[in-house]
Coordinates of C-alpha atoms and ligand atoms in Angstrom, one line a residue:
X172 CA -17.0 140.4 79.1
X173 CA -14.5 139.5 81.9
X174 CA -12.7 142.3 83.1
X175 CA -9.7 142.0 85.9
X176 CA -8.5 145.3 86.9
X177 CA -5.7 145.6 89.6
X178 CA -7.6 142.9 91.5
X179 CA -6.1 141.6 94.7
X180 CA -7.7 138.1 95.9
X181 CA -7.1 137.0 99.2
X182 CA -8.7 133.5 101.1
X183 CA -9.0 134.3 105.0
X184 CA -6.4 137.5 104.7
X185 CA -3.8 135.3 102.7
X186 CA -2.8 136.7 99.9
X187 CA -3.5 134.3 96.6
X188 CA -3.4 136.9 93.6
X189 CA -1.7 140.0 93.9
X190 CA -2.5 142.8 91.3
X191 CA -4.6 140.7 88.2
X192 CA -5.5 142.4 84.9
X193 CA -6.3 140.8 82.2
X194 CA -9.5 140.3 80.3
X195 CA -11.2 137.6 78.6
X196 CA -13.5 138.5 75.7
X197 CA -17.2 137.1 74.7
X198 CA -16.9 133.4 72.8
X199 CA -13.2 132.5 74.1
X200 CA -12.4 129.4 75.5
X201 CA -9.7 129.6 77.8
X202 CA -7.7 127.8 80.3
X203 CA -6.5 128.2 84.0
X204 CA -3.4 126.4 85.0
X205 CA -1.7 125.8 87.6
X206 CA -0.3 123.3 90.0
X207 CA -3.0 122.4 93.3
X208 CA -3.0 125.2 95.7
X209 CA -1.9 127.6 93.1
X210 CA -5.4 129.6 93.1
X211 CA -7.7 128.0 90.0
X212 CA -10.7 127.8 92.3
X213 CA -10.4 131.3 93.8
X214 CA -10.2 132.5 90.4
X215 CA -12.8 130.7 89.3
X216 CA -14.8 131.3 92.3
X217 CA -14.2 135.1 92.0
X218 CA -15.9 135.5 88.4
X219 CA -19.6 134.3 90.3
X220 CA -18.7 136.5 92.9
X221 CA -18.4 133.9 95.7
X222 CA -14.9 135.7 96.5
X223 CA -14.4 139.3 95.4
X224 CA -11.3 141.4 95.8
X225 CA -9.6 142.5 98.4
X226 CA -8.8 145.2 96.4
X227 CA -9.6 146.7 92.8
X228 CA -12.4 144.8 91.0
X229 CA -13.6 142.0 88.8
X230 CA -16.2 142.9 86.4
X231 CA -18.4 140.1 84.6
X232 CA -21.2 139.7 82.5
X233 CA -21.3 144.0 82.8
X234 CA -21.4 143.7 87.1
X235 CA -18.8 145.1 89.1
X236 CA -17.6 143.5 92.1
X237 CA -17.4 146.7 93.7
X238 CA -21.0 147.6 93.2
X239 CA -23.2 144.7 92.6
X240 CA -26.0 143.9 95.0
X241 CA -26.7 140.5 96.8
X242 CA -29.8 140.3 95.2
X243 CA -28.1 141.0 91.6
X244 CA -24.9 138.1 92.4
X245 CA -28.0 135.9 91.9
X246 CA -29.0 137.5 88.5
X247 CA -25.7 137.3 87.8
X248 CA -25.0 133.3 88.2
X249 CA -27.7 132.5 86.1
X250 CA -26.1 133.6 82.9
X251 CA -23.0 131.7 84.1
X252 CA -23.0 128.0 84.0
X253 CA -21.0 126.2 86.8
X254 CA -19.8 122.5 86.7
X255 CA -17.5 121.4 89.5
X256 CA -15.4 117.9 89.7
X257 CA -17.5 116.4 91.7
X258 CA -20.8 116.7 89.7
X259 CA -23.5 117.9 92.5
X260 CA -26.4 116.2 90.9
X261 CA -29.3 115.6 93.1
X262 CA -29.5 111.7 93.6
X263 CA -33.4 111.8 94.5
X264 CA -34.2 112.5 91.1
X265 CA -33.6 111.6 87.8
X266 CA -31.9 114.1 84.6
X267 CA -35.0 114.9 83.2
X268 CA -35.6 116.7 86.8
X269 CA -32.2 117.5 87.7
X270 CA -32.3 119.9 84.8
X271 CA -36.1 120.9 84.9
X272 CA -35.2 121.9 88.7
X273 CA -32.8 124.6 87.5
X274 CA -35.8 125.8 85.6
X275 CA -38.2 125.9 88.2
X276 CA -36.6 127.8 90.7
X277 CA -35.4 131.0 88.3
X278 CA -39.2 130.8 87.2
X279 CA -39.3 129.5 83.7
X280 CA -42.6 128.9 82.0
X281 CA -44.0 125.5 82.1
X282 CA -44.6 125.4 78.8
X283 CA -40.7 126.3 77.8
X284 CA -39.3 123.6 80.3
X285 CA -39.6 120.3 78.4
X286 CA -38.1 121.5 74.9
X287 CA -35.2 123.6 77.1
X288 CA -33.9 120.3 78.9
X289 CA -34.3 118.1 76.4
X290 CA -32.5 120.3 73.8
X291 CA -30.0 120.8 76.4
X292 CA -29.2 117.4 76.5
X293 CA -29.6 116.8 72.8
X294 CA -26.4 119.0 73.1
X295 CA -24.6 116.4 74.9
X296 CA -26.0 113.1 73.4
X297 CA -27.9 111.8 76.3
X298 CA -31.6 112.7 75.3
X299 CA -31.9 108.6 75.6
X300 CA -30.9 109.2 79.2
X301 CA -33.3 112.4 80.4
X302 CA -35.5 109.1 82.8
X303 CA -32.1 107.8 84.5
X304 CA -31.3 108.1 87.4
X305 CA -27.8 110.0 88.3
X306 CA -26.3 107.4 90.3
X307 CA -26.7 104.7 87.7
X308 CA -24.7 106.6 85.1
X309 CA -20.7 106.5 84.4
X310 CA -18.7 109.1 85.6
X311 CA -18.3 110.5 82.1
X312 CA -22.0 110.4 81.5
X313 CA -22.9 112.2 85.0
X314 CA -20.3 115.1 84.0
X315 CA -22.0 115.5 80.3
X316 CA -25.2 115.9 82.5
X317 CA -24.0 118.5 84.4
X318 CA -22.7 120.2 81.4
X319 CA -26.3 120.0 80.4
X320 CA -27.7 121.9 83.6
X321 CA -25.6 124.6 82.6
X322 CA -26.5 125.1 79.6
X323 CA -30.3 125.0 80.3
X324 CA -30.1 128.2 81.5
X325 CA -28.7 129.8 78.5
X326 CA -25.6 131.0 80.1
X327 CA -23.3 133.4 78.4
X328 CA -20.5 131.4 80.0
X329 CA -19.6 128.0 81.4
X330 CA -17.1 127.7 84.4
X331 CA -15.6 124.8 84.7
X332 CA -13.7 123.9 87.8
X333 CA -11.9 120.9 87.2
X334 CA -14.3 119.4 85.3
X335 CA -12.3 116.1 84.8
X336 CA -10.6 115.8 87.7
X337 CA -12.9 112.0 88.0
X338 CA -12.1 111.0 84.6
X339 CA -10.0 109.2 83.2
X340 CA -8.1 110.5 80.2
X341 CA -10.0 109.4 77.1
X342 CA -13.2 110.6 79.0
X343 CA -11.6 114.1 79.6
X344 CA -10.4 114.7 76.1
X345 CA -14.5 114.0 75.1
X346 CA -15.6 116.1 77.6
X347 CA -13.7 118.8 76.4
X348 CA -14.9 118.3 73.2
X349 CA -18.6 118.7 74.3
X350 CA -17.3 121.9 75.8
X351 CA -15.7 123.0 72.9
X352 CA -19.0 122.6 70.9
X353 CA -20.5 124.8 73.1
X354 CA -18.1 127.2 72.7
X355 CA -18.4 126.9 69.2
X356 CA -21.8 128.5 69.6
X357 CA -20.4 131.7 71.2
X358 CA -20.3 130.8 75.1
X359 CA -17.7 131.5 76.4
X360 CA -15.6 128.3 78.5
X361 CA -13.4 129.1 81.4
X362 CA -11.8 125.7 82.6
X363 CA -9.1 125.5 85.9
X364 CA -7.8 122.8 85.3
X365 CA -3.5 120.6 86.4
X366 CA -4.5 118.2 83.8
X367 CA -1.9 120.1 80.7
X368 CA -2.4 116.9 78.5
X369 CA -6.0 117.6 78.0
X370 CA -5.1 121.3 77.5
X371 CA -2.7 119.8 74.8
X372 CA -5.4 117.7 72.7
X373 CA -7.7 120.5 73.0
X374 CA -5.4 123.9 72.5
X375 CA -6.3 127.1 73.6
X376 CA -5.9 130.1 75.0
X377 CA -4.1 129.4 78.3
X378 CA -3.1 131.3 81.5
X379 CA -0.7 130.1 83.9
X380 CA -0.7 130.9 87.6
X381 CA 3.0 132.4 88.8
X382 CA 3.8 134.9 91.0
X383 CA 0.0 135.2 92.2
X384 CA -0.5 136.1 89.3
X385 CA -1.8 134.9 85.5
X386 CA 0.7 135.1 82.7
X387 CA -0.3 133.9 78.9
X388 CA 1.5 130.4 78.4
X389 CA 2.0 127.2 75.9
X390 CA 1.5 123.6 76.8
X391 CA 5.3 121.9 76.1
X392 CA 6.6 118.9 76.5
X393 CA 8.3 118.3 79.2
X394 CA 12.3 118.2 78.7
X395 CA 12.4 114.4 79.5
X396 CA 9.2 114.1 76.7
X397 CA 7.2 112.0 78.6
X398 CA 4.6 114.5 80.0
X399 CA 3.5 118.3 79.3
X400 CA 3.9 121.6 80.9
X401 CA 3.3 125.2 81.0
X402 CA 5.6 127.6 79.3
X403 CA 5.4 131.0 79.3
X404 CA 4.4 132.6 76.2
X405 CA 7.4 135.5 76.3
X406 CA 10.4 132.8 77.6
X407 CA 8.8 130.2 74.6
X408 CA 9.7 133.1 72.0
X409 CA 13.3 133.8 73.9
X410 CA 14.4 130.3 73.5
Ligands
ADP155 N1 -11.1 126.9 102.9 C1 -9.9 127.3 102.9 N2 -9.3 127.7 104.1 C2 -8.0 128.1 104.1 N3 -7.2 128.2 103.0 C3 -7.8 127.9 101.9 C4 -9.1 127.4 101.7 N4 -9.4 127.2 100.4 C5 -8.2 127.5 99.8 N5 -7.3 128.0 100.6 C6 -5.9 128.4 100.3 O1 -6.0 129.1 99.0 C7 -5.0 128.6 98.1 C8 -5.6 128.5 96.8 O2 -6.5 127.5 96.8 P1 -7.4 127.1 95.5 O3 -7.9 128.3 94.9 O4 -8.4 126.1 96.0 O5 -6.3 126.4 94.6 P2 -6.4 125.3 93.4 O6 -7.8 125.3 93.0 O7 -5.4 125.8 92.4 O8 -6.0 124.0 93.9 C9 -4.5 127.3 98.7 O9 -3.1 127.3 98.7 C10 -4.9 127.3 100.1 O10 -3.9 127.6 100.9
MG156 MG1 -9.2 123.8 92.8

């Protein structure tokens, strides 16, 4: 479903991923490590087709990077849900709309939009909260919302760009539970993420930035025990 092949990403002519392959298949969860600077948010930003390479291509969802149409990056994005750090809801409105709003503008039928947002955030246990206003919720809360705008859609994917960077770490460990249950379900989860202890409560499949580029890696401890950190998969077997 997400296809790297030979892909070269570069931000303003610098080069941040040199030669990527690798593929992630339909339902996986998986993780993007790698320390600040390393490249998560190019990455990330490269499967909805905000960047695309410099050379080769990314392929998602069945588009190409090398042939999709402006008009079609748009089709695209709808079947991929996006939550970012910093949550993005719109203040002036409260979740109930935040999430209807989604629905309005790709042209859902009024009919469909009430049962859509409040299953949606049925799915992250804050039906009670649809008349709130953003602002007025915790941190946790507001992400759990957001969560809940990218589901509305039905995406076949969420990408998750930090997605508790803001939280502190009992918060993060439920968020990613929420985003495991959706996962559980079949949508896929793509997370960037420096935060390895939440990758360590919630294992799965990682992949570590090095080298510009992504190599398959385990969450350790750390030799002195106290924290955690990538290994890769291949020097984890050697030792
Ligand atoms: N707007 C920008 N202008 C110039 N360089 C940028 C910009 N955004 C990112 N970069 C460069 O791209 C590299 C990768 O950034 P990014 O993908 O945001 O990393 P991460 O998300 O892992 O912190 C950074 O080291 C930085 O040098
Ligand atoms: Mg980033």
């Amino acid at each position: 479903m997400i296809a790297f092949v030979n892909a070269d990403l570069d931000i303003r002519k610098k080069p941040i991923f040199r030669n990527l392959n690798f593929t992630i298949q339909p339902g996986e969860l998986v993780y993007i490590v790698g320390r600040s600077g390393s490249g998560k948010t190019t990455l990330l930003k490269s499967l909805y087709m905000e960047i695309k390479p410099v050379k080769g291509e990314v392929i998602v969802n069945g588009f190409s990077s090398r042939k999709i149409r402006k008009g079609k990056i748009a089709v695209l994005r709808r079947k991929l849900g996006i939550v970012f750090q910093d949550f993005r809801l719109l203040e002036d409105r409260n979740v109930y709309d935040n999430l209807a709003f989604v629905l309005k503008v790709t042209g859902t039928k009024h009919s469909l939009i009430k049962e859509k947002v409040m299953t949606a955030l049925k799915e992250v246990g804050l039906e009670q909260a649809a008349k709130e206003m953003p602002q007025n919720l915790s941190g946790g809360e507001q992400q759990r919302v957001v969560i809940a705008r990218a589901l509305v859609g039905d995406p076949v994917a969420i990408i998750a760009d930090e997605p508790t960077g803001n939280l502190d770490p009992e918060t993060s460990i439920e968020i990613l539970e929420y985003l495991k249950k959706i996962n559980a379900k079949g949508i896929s989860v793509i997370i960037g993420t420096h935060d390895y202890d939440l990758v360590r409560h919630h294992p799965s499949r990682t992949l570590m930035i090095k080298d510009m580029n992504l190599v398959e890696c385990t969450i350790e401890p750390a030799p002195s025990g106290t924290c955690w950190h990538p290994v890769p998969k291949q020097a984890a077997v050697a030792s």
